[in-house]
Short mmCIF file of C-alpha atoms and ligand atoms in Angstrom, two decimals:
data_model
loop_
_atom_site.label_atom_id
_atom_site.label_comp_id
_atom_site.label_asym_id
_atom_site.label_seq_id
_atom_site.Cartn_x
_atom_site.Cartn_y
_atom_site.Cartn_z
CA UNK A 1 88.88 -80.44 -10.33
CA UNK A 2 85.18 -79.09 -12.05
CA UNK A 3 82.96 -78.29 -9.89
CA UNK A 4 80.36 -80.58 -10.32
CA UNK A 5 83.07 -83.74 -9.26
CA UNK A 6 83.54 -81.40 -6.11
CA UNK A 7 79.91 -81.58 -5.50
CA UNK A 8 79.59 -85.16 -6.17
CA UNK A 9 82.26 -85.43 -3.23
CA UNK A 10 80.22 -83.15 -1.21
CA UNK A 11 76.40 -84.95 -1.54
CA UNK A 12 78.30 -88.52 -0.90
CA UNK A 13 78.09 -87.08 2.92
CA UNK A 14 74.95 -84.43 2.11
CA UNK A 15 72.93 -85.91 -0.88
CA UNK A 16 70.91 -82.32 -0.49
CA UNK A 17 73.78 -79.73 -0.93
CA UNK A 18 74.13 -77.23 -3.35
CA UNK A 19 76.63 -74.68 -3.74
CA UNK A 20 75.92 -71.82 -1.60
CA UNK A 21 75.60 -69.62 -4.67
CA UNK A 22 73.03 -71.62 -5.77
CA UNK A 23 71.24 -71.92 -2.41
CA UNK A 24 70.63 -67.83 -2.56
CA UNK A 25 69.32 -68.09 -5.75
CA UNK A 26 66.84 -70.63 -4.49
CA UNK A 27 66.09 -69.04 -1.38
CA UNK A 28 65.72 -65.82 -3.64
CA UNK A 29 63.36 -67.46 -6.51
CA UNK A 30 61.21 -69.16 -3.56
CA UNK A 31 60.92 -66.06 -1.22
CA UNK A 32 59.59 -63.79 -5.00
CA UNK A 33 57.20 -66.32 -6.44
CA UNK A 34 55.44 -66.69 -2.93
CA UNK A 35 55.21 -63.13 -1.08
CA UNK A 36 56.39 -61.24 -3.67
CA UNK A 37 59.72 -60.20 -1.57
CA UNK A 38 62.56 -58.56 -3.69
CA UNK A 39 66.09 -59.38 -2.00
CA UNK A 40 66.52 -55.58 -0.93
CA UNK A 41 63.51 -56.36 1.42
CA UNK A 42 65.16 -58.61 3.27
CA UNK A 43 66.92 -57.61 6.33
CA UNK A 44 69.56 -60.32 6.57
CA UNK A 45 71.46 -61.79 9.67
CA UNK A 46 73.26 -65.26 9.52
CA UNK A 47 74.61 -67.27 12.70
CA UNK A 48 77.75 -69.02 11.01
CA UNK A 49 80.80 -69.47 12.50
CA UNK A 50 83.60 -66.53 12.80
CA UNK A 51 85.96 -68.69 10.68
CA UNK A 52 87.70 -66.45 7.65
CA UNK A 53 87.29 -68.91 5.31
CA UNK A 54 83.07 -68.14 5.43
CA UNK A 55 84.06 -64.51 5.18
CA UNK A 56 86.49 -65.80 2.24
CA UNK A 57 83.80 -67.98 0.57
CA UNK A 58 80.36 -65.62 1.50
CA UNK A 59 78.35 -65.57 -2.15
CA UNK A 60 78.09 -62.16 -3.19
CA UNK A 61 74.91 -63.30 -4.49
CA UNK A 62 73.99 -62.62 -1.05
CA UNK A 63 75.25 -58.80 -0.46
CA UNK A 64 71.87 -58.37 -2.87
CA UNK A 65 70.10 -58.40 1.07
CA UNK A 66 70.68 -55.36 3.22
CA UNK A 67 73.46 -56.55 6.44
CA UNK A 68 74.10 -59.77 6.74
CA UNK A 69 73.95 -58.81 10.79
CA UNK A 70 76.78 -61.56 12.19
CA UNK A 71 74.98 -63.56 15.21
CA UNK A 72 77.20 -66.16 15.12
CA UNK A 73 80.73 -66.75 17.04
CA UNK A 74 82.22 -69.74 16.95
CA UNK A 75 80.59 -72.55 15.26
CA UNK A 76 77.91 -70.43 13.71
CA UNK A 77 76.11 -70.46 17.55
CA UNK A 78 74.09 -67.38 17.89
CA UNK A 79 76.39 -65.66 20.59
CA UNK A 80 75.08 -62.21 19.89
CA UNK A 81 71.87 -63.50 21.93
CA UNK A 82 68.31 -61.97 22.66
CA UNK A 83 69.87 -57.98 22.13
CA UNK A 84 71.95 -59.55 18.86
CA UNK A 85 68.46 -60.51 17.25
CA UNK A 86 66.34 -57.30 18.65
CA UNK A 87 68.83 -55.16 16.87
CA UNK A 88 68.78 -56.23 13.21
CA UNK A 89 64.93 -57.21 13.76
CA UNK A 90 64.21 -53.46 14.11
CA UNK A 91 66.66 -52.32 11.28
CA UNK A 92 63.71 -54.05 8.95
CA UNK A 93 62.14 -52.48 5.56
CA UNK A 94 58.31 -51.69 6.89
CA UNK A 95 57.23 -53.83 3.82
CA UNK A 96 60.09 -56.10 4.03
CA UNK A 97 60.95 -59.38 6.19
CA UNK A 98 63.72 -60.34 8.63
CA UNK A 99 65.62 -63.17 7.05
CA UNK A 100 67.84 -65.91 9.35
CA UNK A 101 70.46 -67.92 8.02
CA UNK A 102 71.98 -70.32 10.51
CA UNK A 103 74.75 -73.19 10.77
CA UNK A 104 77.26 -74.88 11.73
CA UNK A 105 79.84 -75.60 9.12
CA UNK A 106 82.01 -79.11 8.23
CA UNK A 107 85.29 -78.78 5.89
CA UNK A 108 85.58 -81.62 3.11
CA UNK A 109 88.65 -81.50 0.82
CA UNK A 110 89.22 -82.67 -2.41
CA UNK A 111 90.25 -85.65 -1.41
CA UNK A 112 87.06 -86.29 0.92
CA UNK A 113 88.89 -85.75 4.48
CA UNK A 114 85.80 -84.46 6.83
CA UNK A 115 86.73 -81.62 9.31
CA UNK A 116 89.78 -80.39 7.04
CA UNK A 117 90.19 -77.84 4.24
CA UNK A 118 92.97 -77.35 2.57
CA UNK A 119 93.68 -73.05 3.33
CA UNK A 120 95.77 -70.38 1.06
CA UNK A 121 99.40 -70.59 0.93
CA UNK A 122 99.11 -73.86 3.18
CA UNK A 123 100.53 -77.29 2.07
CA UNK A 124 98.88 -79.50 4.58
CA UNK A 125 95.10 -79.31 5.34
CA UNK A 126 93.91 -77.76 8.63
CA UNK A 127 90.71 -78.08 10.82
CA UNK A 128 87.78 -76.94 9.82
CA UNK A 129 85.67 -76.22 11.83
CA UNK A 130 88.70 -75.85 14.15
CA UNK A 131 86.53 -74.77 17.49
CA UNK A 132 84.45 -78.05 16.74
CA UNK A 133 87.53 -80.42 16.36
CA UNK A 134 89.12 -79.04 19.11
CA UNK A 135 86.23 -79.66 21.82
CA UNK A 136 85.32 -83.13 19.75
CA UNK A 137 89.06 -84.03 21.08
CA UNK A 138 88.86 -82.73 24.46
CA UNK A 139 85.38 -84.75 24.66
CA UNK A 140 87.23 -87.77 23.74
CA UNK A 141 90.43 -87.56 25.66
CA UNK A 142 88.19 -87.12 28.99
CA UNK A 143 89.56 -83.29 29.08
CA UNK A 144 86.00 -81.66 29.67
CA UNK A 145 84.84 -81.03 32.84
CA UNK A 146 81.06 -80.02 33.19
CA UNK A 147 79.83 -76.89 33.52
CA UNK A 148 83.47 -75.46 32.98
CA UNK A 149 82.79 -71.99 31.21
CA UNK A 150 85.39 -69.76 31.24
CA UNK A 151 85.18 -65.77 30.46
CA UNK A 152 88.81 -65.89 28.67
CA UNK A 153 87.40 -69.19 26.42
CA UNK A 154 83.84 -68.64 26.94
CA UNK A 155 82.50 -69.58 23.53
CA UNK A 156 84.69 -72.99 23.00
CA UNK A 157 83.75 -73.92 26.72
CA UNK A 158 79.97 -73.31 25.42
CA UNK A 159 80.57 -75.38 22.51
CA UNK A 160 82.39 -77.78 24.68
CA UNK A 161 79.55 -78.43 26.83
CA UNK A 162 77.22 -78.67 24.07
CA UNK A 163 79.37 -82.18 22.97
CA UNK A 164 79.43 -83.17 26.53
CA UNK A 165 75.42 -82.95 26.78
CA UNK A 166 75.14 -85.81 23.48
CA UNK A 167 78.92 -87.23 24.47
CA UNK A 168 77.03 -90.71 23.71
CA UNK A 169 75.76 -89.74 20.02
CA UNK A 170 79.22 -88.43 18.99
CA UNK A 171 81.41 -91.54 20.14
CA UNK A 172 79.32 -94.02 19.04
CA UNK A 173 79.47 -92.51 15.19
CA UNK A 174 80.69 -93.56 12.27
CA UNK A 175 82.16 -90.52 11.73
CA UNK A 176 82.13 -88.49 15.18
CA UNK A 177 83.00 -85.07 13.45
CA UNK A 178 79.69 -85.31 11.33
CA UNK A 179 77.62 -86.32 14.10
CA UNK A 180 78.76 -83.54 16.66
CA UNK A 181 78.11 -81.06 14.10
CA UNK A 182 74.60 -82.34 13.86
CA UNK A 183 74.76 -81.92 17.79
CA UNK A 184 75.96 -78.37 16.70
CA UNK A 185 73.10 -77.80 14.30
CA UNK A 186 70.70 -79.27 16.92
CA UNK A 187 71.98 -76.90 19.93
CA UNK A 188 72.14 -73.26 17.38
CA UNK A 189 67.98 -74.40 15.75
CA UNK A 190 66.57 -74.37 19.80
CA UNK A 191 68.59 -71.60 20.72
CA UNK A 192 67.55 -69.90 17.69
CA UNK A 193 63.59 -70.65 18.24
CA UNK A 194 63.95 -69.65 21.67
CA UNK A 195 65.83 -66.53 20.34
CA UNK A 196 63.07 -65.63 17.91
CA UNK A 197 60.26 -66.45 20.29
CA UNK A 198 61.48 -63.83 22.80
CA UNK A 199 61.93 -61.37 20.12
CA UNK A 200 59.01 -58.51 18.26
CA UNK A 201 59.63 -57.90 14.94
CA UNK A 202 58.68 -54.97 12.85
CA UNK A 203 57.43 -56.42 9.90
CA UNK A 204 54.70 -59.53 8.89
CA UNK A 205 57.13 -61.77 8.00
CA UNK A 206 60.45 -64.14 9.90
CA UNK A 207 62.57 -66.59 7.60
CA UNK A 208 64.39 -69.35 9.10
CA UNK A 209 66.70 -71.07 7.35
CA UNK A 210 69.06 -73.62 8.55
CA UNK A 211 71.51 -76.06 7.32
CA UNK A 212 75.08 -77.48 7.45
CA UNK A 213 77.31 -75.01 5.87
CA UNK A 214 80.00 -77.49 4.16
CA UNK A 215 83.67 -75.52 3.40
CA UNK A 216 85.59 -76.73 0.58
CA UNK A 217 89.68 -76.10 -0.62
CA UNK A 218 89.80 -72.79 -0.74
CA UNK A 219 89.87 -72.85 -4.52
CA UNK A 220 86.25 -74.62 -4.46
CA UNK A 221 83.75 -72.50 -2.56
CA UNK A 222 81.32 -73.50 0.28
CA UNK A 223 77.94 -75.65 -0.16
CA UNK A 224 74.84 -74.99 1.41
CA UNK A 225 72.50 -78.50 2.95
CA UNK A 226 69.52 -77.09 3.81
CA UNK A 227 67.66 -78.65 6.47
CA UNK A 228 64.71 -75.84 7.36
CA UNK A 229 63.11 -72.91 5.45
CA UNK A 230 60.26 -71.62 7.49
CA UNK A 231 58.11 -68.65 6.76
CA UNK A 232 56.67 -67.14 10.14
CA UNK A 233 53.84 -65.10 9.52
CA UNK A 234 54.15 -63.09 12.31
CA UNK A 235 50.46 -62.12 12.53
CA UNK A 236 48.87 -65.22 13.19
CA UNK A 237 52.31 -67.01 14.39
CA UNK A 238 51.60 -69.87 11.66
CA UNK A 239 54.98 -71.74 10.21
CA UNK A 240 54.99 -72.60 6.30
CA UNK A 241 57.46 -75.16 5.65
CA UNK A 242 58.83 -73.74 1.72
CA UNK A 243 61.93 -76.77 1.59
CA UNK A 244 59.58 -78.72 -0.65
CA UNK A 245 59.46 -75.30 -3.17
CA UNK A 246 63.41 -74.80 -2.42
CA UNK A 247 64.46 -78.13 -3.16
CA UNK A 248 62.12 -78.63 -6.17
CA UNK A 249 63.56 -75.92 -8.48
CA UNK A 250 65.49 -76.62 -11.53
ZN1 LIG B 1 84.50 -72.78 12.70
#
């Protein structure tokens, strides 16, 4: 299947994604033409989920940043915490900015299944993400208990009571996979704000950006839907909202 019919699959459930090759180049052409900001500049960390297939489908595009720092554990939730982000914050170019990619991710295969992808050497499709599917079907087989977090299972009994907070919103979807990952997108952009708030950085400028990071087969690649590209300036704590500039590029 081309690529662009793989989109077109894609954009029927995110009319906004792009591949995530072409999101870096965005991100890249945005971040130049406003503040001047070459990609070694940018001290990366993203806040995706542990999954291999991101580590399979990362753009190299990408490795053009110095890191990526990995905040994120399962479900792209930024599990690292408060000494996760004060550690690649001071690991900053003195001219340079601190750049945040976060989100959850969603598998669609060819054939438009949501929460699967079809994996290497596999014949049948498998979860994806497979921490989110598994607490979406504890949360609706009554199997959740709350405030049951674990040390063994800490991060699925996080993500677990993250469903159980907006249990209404997921079972009333249309599609209750897509709408707990918006939960999941929800819970990472507040704990990432709250992160960043509590956090000095080195440098004048923070980049935010956040979006649903959609998996394909594993002979496809991974889209990016980009819901938030801030630029902090850290000096006088004013938020430019650059989405318009991202979004509007050829
Ligand atoms: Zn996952």
């Amino acid at each position: 299947m081309e690529p662009q019919a793989i989109l077109e699959i894609v954009r029927k459930l995110y009319p906004n994604a792009t591949t995530t090759t072409d999101a870096v180049n965005r991100l890249f052409a945005v971040l130049k033409e406003h503040y001047g900001l070459e990609p070694r500049q940018l001290m990366h960390a993203d806040s995706i989920c542990s999954d291999d297939v991101n580590a399979m489908e990362y753009p190299p595009e990408a490795r053009a940043m110095l890191g990526p720092f990995g905040m994120g554990g399962l479900n792209g939730f930024p599990f690292t915490g408060l000494t996760g982000m004060g550690a690649f914050a001071h690991h900053v170019p003195e001219d340079g900015a601190v750049f945040v990619y976060y989100a959850p991710h969603i598998g669609v295969t060819k054939e438009s299944k949501v929460g699967e992808i079809n994996r290497v050497g596999q014949s049948r499709p498998s979860a994806c993400c497979g921490a989110a599917k598994a607490a979406l079907g504890k949360l609706l087989n009554d199997e959740i208990q709350p405030g049951h977090v674990t040390e063994l299972d800490y991060q699925q009994n996080t993500i677990e009571q993250i469903f159980l907070r907006r249990q209404d919103r997921i079972r009333q979807a249309a599609i209750p996979m897509m709408e707990a990952t918006e939960v999941m997108y929800e819970a990472i952009t507040e704990r990432i704000d709250l992160l960043a708030e509590k956090t000095s950085y080195p440098c004048r400028h923070l980049i935010l950006m956040g979006g649903i990071l959609v998996n394909g087969d594993h002979d496809v690649g991974s889209f990016n839907c980009c819901r938030r590209f801030d630029v902090i300036d850290l000096e006088s704590r004013a938020t430019r909202n650059m989405l318009e500039f991202y979004e509007n590029l050829p």
